[in-house]
């Protein structure tokens, strides 16, 4: 039995070691990728529910690995979070978006959504990171919206509250992303003063199939108005879904039905000529 225990221990140690090596090597590749500018941006339109008019975009990170090619963001984002690299990656993307949007004319009041990890809002550096982008957006009368996922609660520290307060004073808006999957309640929304709720796409795909989720979605508008937040529904793929949501009175929609995430050049063409 002793020999067996030792063997089991060795197997466990070996698998832990392999996992650690794999984790570090992904981290190393991401760090390398940031240095080599392998990450870039896509822009996905956000439209009014009623007329499908584009009123904003969400910036989505993309990675073209030199050997493996395109890597899905639902793989590399969690890997970057695990490796402690989500903040440098986001910082790089913000700079990139700043340069890109400098060259584009945007409709007044246009909002630009950027995904920010909860831990990043606990860092005073974020305020500095946003300043250059804000300068560009202000010139165009556009608004910066930071999308924070419900997956990880915002850290309850004084620093986080200060960062949020500073951003707010600079005119930055906050969106609670992936709404409907996690822990957020009325108090959480109030405490951080979210301006927008972005409903997780599972709720739209459940329309007409899952009455439990459909009821939650139907009730959300009233709740959101009581809380003074506006709702953005993600994952709209059909005209039927748009009709349903606009009749209900939802404000903003996002999804493949209106436009997929695209390069800035494509987005520009899409915006000014309706070509997808
Ligand atoms: P998300 O914030 O929920 O972003 C929306 C995701 O839904 C995007 O996936 C988008 O391509 C996809 N999507 C949009 N419309 C539709 C639709 O009609 N149907 C379906 N089935 N999907 C749709 P993507 O680009 O793969 O991003 C996945 C997630 O990775 C994002 O989810 C976000 O949480 C994260 N992410 C992406 N870029 C960044 C980033 O720069 N920073 C951080 N922290 N996270 C990011
Ligand atoms: Ca998002
Ligand atoms: Ca999501």
mmCIF file of C-alpha atoms and ligand atoms in Angstrom:
data_model
loop_
_atom_site.group_PDB
_atom_site.id
_atom_site.type_symbol
_atom_site.label_atom_id
_atom_site.label_comp_id
_atom_site.label_asym_id
_atom_site.label_seq_id
_atom_site.Cartn_x
_atom_site.Cartn_y
_atom_site.Cartn_z
ATOM 1 C CA UNK A 1 0.000 0.000 0.000
ATOM 2 C CA UNK A 2 2.898 2.327 0.734
ATOM 3 C CA UNK A 3 4.234 1.756 -2.758
ATOM 4 C CA UNK A 4 0.772 2.446 -4.172
ATOM 5 C CA UNK A 5 0.493 5.675 -2.201
ATOM 6 C CA UNK A 6 3.891 6.805 -3.433
ATOM 7 C CA UNK A 7 2.914 5.939 -6.997
ATOM 8 C CA UNK A 8 -0.383 7.803 -6.709
ATOM 9 C CA UNK A 9 1.507 10.764 -5.292
ATOM 10 C CA UNK A 10 3.921 10.717 -8.190
ATOM 11 C CA UNK A 11 1.094 10.549 -10.736
ATOM 12 C CA UNK A 12 -0.639 13.472 -9.069
ATOM 13 C CA UNK A 13 2.554 15.530 -8.906
ATOM 14 C CA UNK A 14 3.228 14.777 -12.573
ATOM 15 C CA UNK A 15 -0.251 15.852 -13.696
ATOM 16 C CA UNK A 16 -0.057 19.040 -11.616
ATOM 17 C CA UNK A 17 3.328 19.809 -13.095
ATOM 18 C CA UNK A 18 2.033 19.266 -16.619
ATOM 19 C CA UNK A 19 -0.929 21.511 -15.967
ATOM 20 C CA UNK A 20 1.362 24.211 -14.605
ATOM 21 C CA UNK A 21 3.664 23.948 -17.622
ATOM 22 C CA UNK A 22 0.697 24.163 -20.009
ATOM 23 C CA UNK A 23 -0.670 27.176 -18.155
ATOM 24 C CA UNK A 24 2.654 28.950 -18.187
ATOM 25 C CA UNK A 25 3.269 28.233 -21.837
ATOM 26 C CA UNK A 26 -0.109 29.695 -22.798
ATOM 27 C CA UNK A 27 0.700 32.691 -20.635
ATOM 28 C CA UNK A 28 4.044 32.997 -22.346
ATOM 29 C CA UNK A 29 2.404 32.856 -25.781
ATOM 30 C CA UNK A 30 -0.108 35.523 -24.821
ATOM 31 C CA UNK A 31 2.653 37.799 -23.491
ATOM 32 C CA UNK A 32 4.601 37.192 -26.699
ATOM 33 C CA UNK A 33 1.430 37.853 -28.710
ATOM 34 C CA UNK A 34 0.935 41.233 -27.054
ATOM 35 C CA UNK A 35 4.551 42.182 -27.788
ATOM 36 C CA UNK A 36 4.251 41.044 -31.408
ATOM 37 C CA UNK A 37 0.907 42.737 -32.002
ATOM 38 C CA UNK A 38 -0.904 39.496 -32.779
ATOM 39 C CA UNK A 39 -4.052 40.782 -31.039
ATOM 40 C CA UNK A 40 -6.470 43.012 -32.871
ATOM 41 C CA UNK A 41 -10.017 44.303 -32.645
ATOM 42 C CA UNK A 42 -13.391 43.588 -34.109
ATOM 43 C CA UNK A 43 -16.366 45.894 -33.767
ATOM 44 C CA UNK A 44 -19.951 44.701 -33.416
ATOM 45 C CA UNK A 45 -22.876 47.098 -33.921
ATOM 46 C CA UNK A 46 -25.402 47.852 -31.189
ATOM 47 C CA UNK A 47 -28.713 49.086 -32.611
ATOM 48 C CA UNK A 48 -32.030 50.506 -31.443
ATOM 49 C CA UNK A 49 -34.689 47.827 -31.093
ATOM 50 C CA UNK A 50 -37.295 49.886 -32.882
ATOM 51 C CA UNK A 51 -35.524 50.899 -36.084
ATOM 52 C CA UNK A 52 -32.313 48.894 -36.074
ATOM 53 C CA UNK A 53 -30.370 52.143 -36.200
ATOM 54 C CA UNK A 54 -26.724 51.795 -35.097
ATOM 55 C CA UNK A 55 -26.042 53.728 -31.909
ATOM 56 C CA UNK A 56 -22.880 52.063 -30.684
ATOM 57 C CA UNK A 57 -20.350 49.255 -30.935
ATOM 58 C CA UNK A 58 -18.734 46.653 -28.754
ATOM 59 C CA UNK A 59 -15.012 46.100 -29.163
ATOM 60 C CA UNK A 60 -14.079 42.397 -29.216
ATOM 61 C CA UNK A 61 -10.548 41.053 -28.975
ATOM 62 C CA UNK A 62 -9.188 38.739 -31.652
ATOM 63 C CA UNK A 63 -5.952 36.733 -31.728
ATOM 64 C CA UNK A 64 -4.168 35.563 -34.847
ATOM 65 C CA UNK A 65 -1.499 33.175 -33.574
ATOM 66 C CA UNK A 66 1.474 32.887 -35.986
ATOM 67 C CA UNK A 67 1.282 29.072 -36.033
ATOM 68 C CA UNK A 68 -2.197 28.099 -34.830
ATOM 69 C CA UNK A 69 -4.044 30.855 -36.677
ATOM 70 C CA UNK A 70 -7.224 32.357 -35.239
ATOM 71 C CA UNK A 71 -7.814 31.410 -31.607
ATOM 72 C CA UNK A 72 -11.288 31.767 -30.125
ATOM 73 C CA UNK A 73 -11.708 34.527 -27.583
ATOM 74 C CA UNK A 74 -13.670 32.301 -25.218
ATOM 75 C CA UNK A 75 -10.409 30.324 -24.956
ATOM 76 C CA UNK A 76 -7.742 33.012 -24.816
ATOM 77 C CA UNK A 77 -9.603 35.502 -22.602
ATOM 78 C CA UNK A 78 -9.950 33.054 -19.674
ATOM 79 C CA UNK A 79 -6.325 31.989 -20.289
ATOM 80 C CA UNK A 80 -5.193 35.615 -20.131
ATOM 81 C CA UNK A 81 -7.196 36.065 -16.915
ATOM 82 C CA UNK A 82 -5.557 32.966 -15.365
ATOM 83 C CA UNK A 83 -2.089 34.056 -16.410
ATOM 84 C CA UNK A 84 -2.516 37.546 -14.945
ATOM 85 C CA UNK A 85 -2.303 39.071 -18.429
ATOM 86 C CA UNK A 86 -5.807 40.412 -18.946
ATOM 87 C CA UNK A 87 -4.787 43.885 -17.764
ATOM 88 C CA UNK A 88 -1.802 44.302 -20.137
ATOM 89 C CA UNK A 89 -3.899 42.842 -22.960
ATOM 90 C CA UNK A 90 -6.755 45.273 -22.281
ATOM 91 C CA UNK A 91 -4.312 48.170 -22.045
ATOM 92 C CA UNK A 92 -2.895 47.242 -25.438
ATOM 93 C CA UNK A 93 -6.407 46.993 -26.924
ATOM 94 C CA UNK A 94 -7.436 50.377 -25.522
ATOM 95 C CA UNK A 95 -4.431 51.984 -27.195
ATOM 96 C CA UNK A 96 -5.240 50.227 -30.412
ATOM 97 C CA UNK A 97 -8.895 51.327 -30.323
ATOM 98 C CA UNK A 98 -7.756 54.890 -29.629
ATOM 99 C CA UNK A 99 -5.617 54.910 -32.774
ATOM 100 C CA UNK A 100 -8.304 53.250 -34.865
ATOM 101 C CA UNK A 101 -11.213 55.445 -33.837
ATOM 102 C CA UNK A 102 -9.194 58.611 -34.357
ATOM 103 C CA UNK A 103 -9.689 58.122 -38.093
ATOM 104 C CA UNK A 104 -13.442 57.470 -38.031
ATOM 105 C CA UNK A 105 -16.435 59.787 -38.038
ATOM 106 C CA UNK A 106 -19.026 58.602 -35.532
ATOM 107 C CA UNK A 107 -22.655 59.637 -35.088
ATOM 108 C CA UNK A 108 -23.055 61.972 -32.069
ATOM 109 C CA UNK A 109 -23.812 60.186 -28.793
ATOM 110 C CA UNK A 110 -22.348 56.968 -30.202
ATOM 111 C CA UNK A 111 -21.223 54.556 -27.506
ATOM 112 C CA UNK A 112 -18.079 52.486 -27.603
ATOM 113 C CA UNK A 113 -18.140 49.441 -25.316
ATOM 114 C CA UNK A 114 -14.942 47.840 -24.085
ATOM 115 C CA UNK A 115 -14.800 44.662 -22.009
ATOM 116 C CA UNK A 116 -12.942 45.181 -18.735
ATOM 117 C CA UNK A 117 -12.029 42.505 -16.192
ATOM 118 C CA UNK A 118 -13.420 43.162 -12.706
ATOM 119 C CA UNK A 119 -9.912 43.191 -11.195
ATOM 120 C CA UNK A 120 -8.909 45.953 -13.634
ATOM 121 C CA UNK A 121 -11.472 48.265 -12.028
ATOM 122 C CA UNK A 122 -9.541 47.835 -8.805
ATOM 123 C CA UNK A 123 -6.492 49.493 -10.372
ATOM 124 C CA UNK A 124 -6.096 53.273 -10.456
ATOM 125 C CA UNK A 125 -4.081 52.828 -13.688
ATOM 126 C CA UNK A 126 -7.351 52.141 -15.502
ATOM 127 C CA UNK A 127 -8.277 55.812 -15.140
ATOM 128 C CA UNK A 128 -5.043 56.789 -16.916
ATOM 129 C CA UNK A 129 -5.555 54.073 -19.524
ATOM 130 C CA UNK A 130 -8.964 55.513 -20.383
ATOM 131 C CA UNK A 131 -7.881 59.147 -20.592
ATOM 132 C CA UNK A 132 -6.286 59.037 -24.036
ATOM 133 C CA UNK A 133 -9.209 57.141 -25.498
ATOM 134 C CA UNK A 134 -11.646 59.523 -23.834
ATOM 135 C CA UNK A 135 -9.909 62.522 -25.371
ATOM 136 C CA UNK A 136 -10.488 61.042 -28.831
ATOM 137 C CA UNK A 137 -14.074 60.028 -28.098
ATOM 138 C CA UNK A 138 -14.985 63.424 -26.646
ATOM 139 C CA UNK A 139 -13.923 65.129 -29.840
ATOM 140 C CA UNK A 140 -16.483 62.979 -31.622
ATOM 141 C CA UNK A 141 -19.112 63.393 -28.906
ATOM 142 C CA UNK A 142 -18.957 59.637 -28.372
ATOM 143 C CA UNK A 143 -19.310 57.889 -25.014
ATOM 144 C CA UNK A 144 -17.075 55.255 -23.457
ATOM 145 C CA UNK A 145 -18.879 52.306 -21.865
ATOM 146 C CA UNK A 146 -16.935 49.810 -19.774
ATOM 147 C CA UNK A 147 -18.546 46.360 -19.856
ATOM 148 C CA UNK A 148 -17.933 44.393 -16.677
ATOM 149 C CA UNK A 149 -19.053 40.775 -16.575
ATOM 150 C CA UNK A 150 -21.353 39.466 -13.894
ATOM 151 C CA UNK A 151 -19.138 36.383 -13.719
ATOM 152 C CA UNK A 152 -16.733 38.017 -11.274
ATOM 153 C CA UNK A 153 -18.071 40.482 -8.700
ATOM 154 C CA UNK A 154 -16.334 43.844 -8.505
ATOM 155 C CA UNK A 155 -13.855 43.843 -5.619
ATOM 156 C CA UNK A 156 -15.418 45.601 -2.591
ATOM 157 C CA UNK A 157 -12.460 47.881 -1.922
ATOM 158 C CA UNK A 158 -12.178 51.582 -1.405
ATOM 159 C CA UNK A 159 -9.819 51.689 -4.375
ATOM 160 C CA UNK A 160 -12.434 50.180 -6.685
ATOM 161 C CA UNK A 161 -15.031 52.679 -5.547
ATOM 162 C CA UNK A 162 -12.582 55.510 -6.158
ATOM 163 C CA UNK A 163 -11.696 54.267 -9.611
ATOM 164 C CA UNK A 164 -15.386 53.994 -10.494
ATOM 165 C CA UNK A 165 -16.052 57.462 -9.097
ATOM 166 C CA UNK A 166 -13.138 58.972 -11.061
ATOM 167 C CA UNK A 167 -14.303 57.302 -14.272
ATOM 168 C CA UNK A 168 -17.829 58.510 -13.695
ATOM 169 C CA UNK A 169 -16.585 62.069 -13.262
ATOM 170 C CA UNK A 170 -14.874 61.740 -16.632
ATOM 171 C CA UNK A 171 -18.217 60.758 -18.198
ATOM 172 C CA UNK A 172 -17.531 57.039 -18.518
ATOM 173 C CA UNK A 173 -20.574 54.729 -18.369
ATOM 174 C CA UNK A 174 -20.718 51.258 -16.846
ATOM 175 C CA UNK A 175 -22.510 48.207 -18.245
ATOM 176 C CA UNK A 176 -23.144 45.002 -16.336
ATOM 177 C CA UNK A 177 -22.367 42.302 -18.897
ATOM 178 C CA UNK A 178 -23.616 38.698 -19.054
ATOM 179 C CA UNK A 179 -26.552 39.771 -16.926
ATOM 180 C CA UNK A 180 -28.616 36.819 -15.775
ATOM 181 C CA UNK A 181 -25.873 34.282 -15.130
ATOM 182 C CA UNK A 182 -24.551 35.321 -11.767
ATOM 183 C CA UNK A 183 -24.777 36.979 -8.440
ATOM 184 C CA UNK A 184 -25.975 40.521 -9.227
ATOM 185 C CA UNK A 185 -28.980 41.863 -7.344
ATOM 186 C CA UNK A 186 -30.606 45.237 -6.893
ATOM 187 C CA UNK A 187 -28.057 46.298 -4.272
ATOM 188 C CA UNK A 188 -25.099 45.409 -6.424
ATOM 189 C CA UNK A 189 -26.535 47.435 -9.312
ATOM 190 C CA UNK A 190 -27.211 50.430 -7.091
ATOM 191 C CA UNK A 191 -23.898 50.282 -5.271
ATOM 192 C CA UNK A 192 -21.862 50.503 -8.448
ATOM 193 C CA UNK A 193 -24.283 52.684 -10.356
ATOM 194 C CA UNK A 194 -24.494 50.646 -13.540
ATOM 195 C CA UNK A 195 -25.981 52.524 -16.500
ATOM 196 C CA UNK A 196 -26.679 49.514 -18.734
ATOM 197 C CA UNK A 197 -27.534 45.846 -18.394
ATOM 198 C CA UNK A 198 -26.387 43.534 -21.156
ATOM 199 C CA UNK A 199 -28.546 40.439 -21.043
ATOM 200 C CA UNK A 200 -26.760 37.125 -21.585
ATOM 201 C CA UNK A 201 -27.615 35.630 -24.982
ATOM 202 C CA UNK A 202 -29.234 32.513 -23.500
ATOM 203 C CA UNK A 203 -32.351 34.567 -22.771
ATOM 204 C CA UNK A 204 -33.020 35.464 -26.388
ATOM 205 C CA UNK A 205 -32.391 31.971 -27.703
ATOM 206 C CA UNK A 206 -34.897 30.743 -25.094
ATOM 207 C CA UNK A 207 -37.722 32.879 -26.562
ATOM 208 C CA UNK A 208 -40.615 30.633 -27.505
ATOM 209 C CA UNK A 209 -38.861 27.566 -26.073
ATOM 210 C CA UNK A 210 -38.271 28.121 -22.401
ATOM 211 C CA UNK A 211 -41.107 29.935 -20.628
ATOM 212 C CA UNK A 212 -39.086 30.343 -17.423
ATOM 213 C CA UNK A 213 -36.360 32.379 -19.151
ATOM 214 C CA UNK A 214 -38.908 34.171 -21.340
ATOM 215 C CA UNK A 215 -40.759 35.347 -18.220
ATOM 216 C CA UNK A 216 -37.543 36.627 -16.684
ATOM 217 C CA UNK A 217 -36.748 38.571 -19.852
ATOM 218 C CA UNK A 218 -40.300 39.991 -19.971
ATOM 219 C CA UNK A 219 -40.061 41.143 -16.360
ATOM 220 C CA UNK A 220 -36.663 42.709 -16.804
ATOM 221 C CA UNK A 221 -37.842 45.900 -18.493
ATOM 222 C CA UNK A 222 -39.983 46.970 -15.578
ATOM 223 C CA UNK A 223 -37.235 46.171 -13.090
ATOM 224 C CA UNK A 224 -34.630 48.002 -15.120
ATOM 225 C CA UNK A 225 -36.758 51.120 -15.383
ATOM 226 C CA UNK A 226 -37.269 51.110 -11.630
ATOM 227 C CA UNK A 227 -33.499 50.938 -11.275
ATOM 228 C CA UNK A 228 -32.868 53.615 -13.882
ATOM 229 C CA UNK A 229 -30.785 51.386 -16.160
ATOM 230 C CA UNK A 230 -31.157 50.694 -19.861
ATOM 231 C CA UNK A 231 -31.153 47.204 -21.286
ATOM 232 C CA UNK A 232 -29.094 45.882 -24.191
ATOM 233 C CA UNK A 233 -30.191 42.433 -25.347
ATOM 234 C CA UNK A 234 -27.397 40.342 -26.858
ATOM 235 C CA UNK A 235 -27.556 37.408 -29.244
ATOM 236 C CA UNK A 236 -30.401 38.599 -31.502
ATOM 237 C CA UNK A 237 -30.246 36.354 -34.579
ATOM 238 C CA UNK A 238 -33.671 36.604 -36.220
ATOM 239 C CA UNK A 239 -36.216 39.162 -37.292
ATOM 240 C CA UNK A 240 -38.788 37.379 -35.133
ATOM 241 C CA UNK A 241 -36.652 38.027 -32.069
ATOM 242 C CA UNK A 242 -36.234 41.691 -32.988
ATOM 243 C CA UNK A 243 -40.003 42.074 -33.463
ATOM 244 C CA UNK A 244 -40.722 40.445 -30.126
ATOM 245 C CA UNK A 245 -38.178 42.574 -28.266
ATOM 246 C CA UNK A 246 -39.100 45.881 -29.875
ATOM 247 C CA UNK A 247 -42.822 45.344 -29.261
ATOM 248 C CA UNK A 248 -42.010 44.616 -25.612
ATOM 249 C CA UNK A 249 -40.187 47.942 -25.460
ATOM 250 C CA UNK A 250 -36.527 46.930 -25.143
ATOM 251 C CA UNK A 251 -34.165 49.762 -26.001
ATOM 252 C CA UNK A 252 -31.029 48.299 -27.572
ATOM 253 C CA UNK A 253 -30.136 45.086 -29.356
ATOM 254 C CA UNK A 254 -26.952 43.383 -30.494
ATOM 255 C CA UNK A 255 -26.542 40.239 -32.545
ATOM 256 C CA UNK A 256 -25.709 38.513 -35.805
ATOM 257 C CA UNK A 257 -29.069 39.552 -37.268
ATOM 258 C CA UNK A 258 -27.858 43.165 -37.388
ATOM 259 C CA UNK A 259 -24.134 42.702 -37.812
ATOM 260 C CA UNK A 260 -21.371 40.307 -36.835
ATOM 261 C CA UNK A 261 -18.173 41.486 -35.199
ATOM 262 C CA UNK A 262 -16.065 42.958 -38.047
ATOM 263 C CA UNK A 263 -12.865 44.849 -38.712
ATOM 264 C CA UNK A 264 -13.003 48.606 -38.416
ATOM 265 C CA UNK A 265 -12.943 48.998 -42.202
ATOM 266 C CA UNK A 266 -15.875 46.664 -42.622
ATOM 267 C CA UNK A 267 -17.706 48.364 -39.823
ATOM 268 C CA UNK A 268 -17.218 51.732 -41.468
ATOM 269 C CA UNK A 269 -18.646 50.457 -44.737
ATOM 270 C CA UNK A 270 -21.503 48.810 -42.888
ATOM 271 C CA UNK A 271 -22.250 52.006 -40.999
ATOM 272 C CA UNK A 272 -22.231 54.340 -43.971
ATOM 273 C CA UNK A 273 -23.621 52.193 -46.741
ATOM 274 C CA UNK A 274 -25.439 49.325 -45.077
ATOM 275 C CA UNK A 275 -23.137 46.719 -46.666
ATOM 276 C CA UNK A 276 -22.270 43.727 -44.458
HETATM 277 P P1 LIG B 1 -19.433 39.000 -24.643
HETATM 278 O O1 LIG B 1 -18.927 40.199 -23.929
HETATM 279 O O2 LIG B 1 -20.735 38.427 -24.230
HETATM 280 O O3 LIG B 1 -19.424 39.363 -26.198
HETATM 281 C C1 LIG B 1 -20.405 38.964 -27.092
HETATM 282 C C2 LIG B 1 -20.060 37.644 -27.732
HETATM 283 O O4 LIG B 1 -21.201 37.152 -28.390
HETATM 284 C C3 LIG B 1 -18.984 37.775 -28.803
HETATM 285 O O5 LIG B 1 -18.233 36.572 -28.777
HETATM 286 C C4 LIG B 1 -19.818 37.860 -30.083
HETATM 287 O O6 LIG B 1 -19.123 37.435 -31.229
HETATM 288 C C5 LIG B 1 -20.935 36.924 -29.756
HETATM 289 N N1 LIG B 1 -22.166 37.230 -30.484
HETATM 290 C C6 LIG B 1 -22.571 38.443 -30.915
HETATM 291 N N2 LIG B 1 -23.782 38.350 -31.511
HETATM 292 C C7 LIG B 1 -24.155 37.058 -31.445
HETATM 293 C C8 LIG B 1 -25.314 36.327 -31.897
HETATM 294 O O7 LIG B 1 -26.260 36.862 -32.474
HETATM 295 N N3 LIG B 1 -25.332 35.004 -31.647
HETATM 296 C C9 LIG B 1 -24.322 34.358 -31.001
HETATM 297 N N4 LIG B 1 -24.429 33.055 -30.819
HETATM 298 N N5 LIG B 1 -23.205 35.005 -30.573
HETATM 299 C C10 LIG B 1 -23.127 36.341 -30.788
HETATM 300 P P2 LIG B 1 -16.648 36.601 -28.786
HETATM 301 O O8 LIG B 1 -16.132 37.712 -29.622
HETATM 302 O O9 LIG B 1 -16.202 35.207 -29.084
HETATM 303 O O10 LIG B 1 -16.276 36.947 -27.297
HETATM 304 C C11 LIG B 1 -16.532 36.029 -26.271
HETATM 305 C C12 LIG B 1 -16.317 36.672 -24.931
HETATM 306 O O11 LIG B 1 -14.941 36.957 -24.696
HETATM 307 C C13 LIG B 1 -17.024 38.033 -24.797
HETATM 308 O O12 LIG B 1 -18.373 37.786 -24.493
HETATM 309 C C14 LIG B 1 -16.242 38.641 -23.654
HETATM 310 O O13 LIG B 1 -16.721 38.170 -22.413
HETATM 311 C C15 LIG B 1 -14.858 38.091 -23.889
HETATM 312 N N6 LIG B 1 -14.039 39.119 -24.556
HETATM 313 C C16 LIG B 1 -13.920 39.407 -25.877
HETATM 314 N N7 LIG B 1 -13.046 40.430 -26.083
HETATM 315 C C17 LIG B 1 -12.627 40.811 -24.839
HETATM 316 C C18 LIG B 1 -11.720 41.817 -24.363
HETATM 317 O O14 LIG B 1 -11.135 42.605 -25.116
HETATM 318 N N8 LIG B 1 -11.531 41.876 -23.010
HETATM 319 C C19 LIG B 1 -12.185 41.041 -22.139
HETATM 320 N N9 LIG B 1 -11.933 41.184 -20.824
HETATM 321 N N10 LIG B 1 -13.036 40.103 -22.551
HETATM 322 C C20 LIG B 1 -13.257 39.981 -23.885
HETATM 323 CA CA1 LIG B 2 -19.236 42.312 -23.560
HETATM 324 CA CA1 LIG B 3 -20.994 36.287 -22.858
#
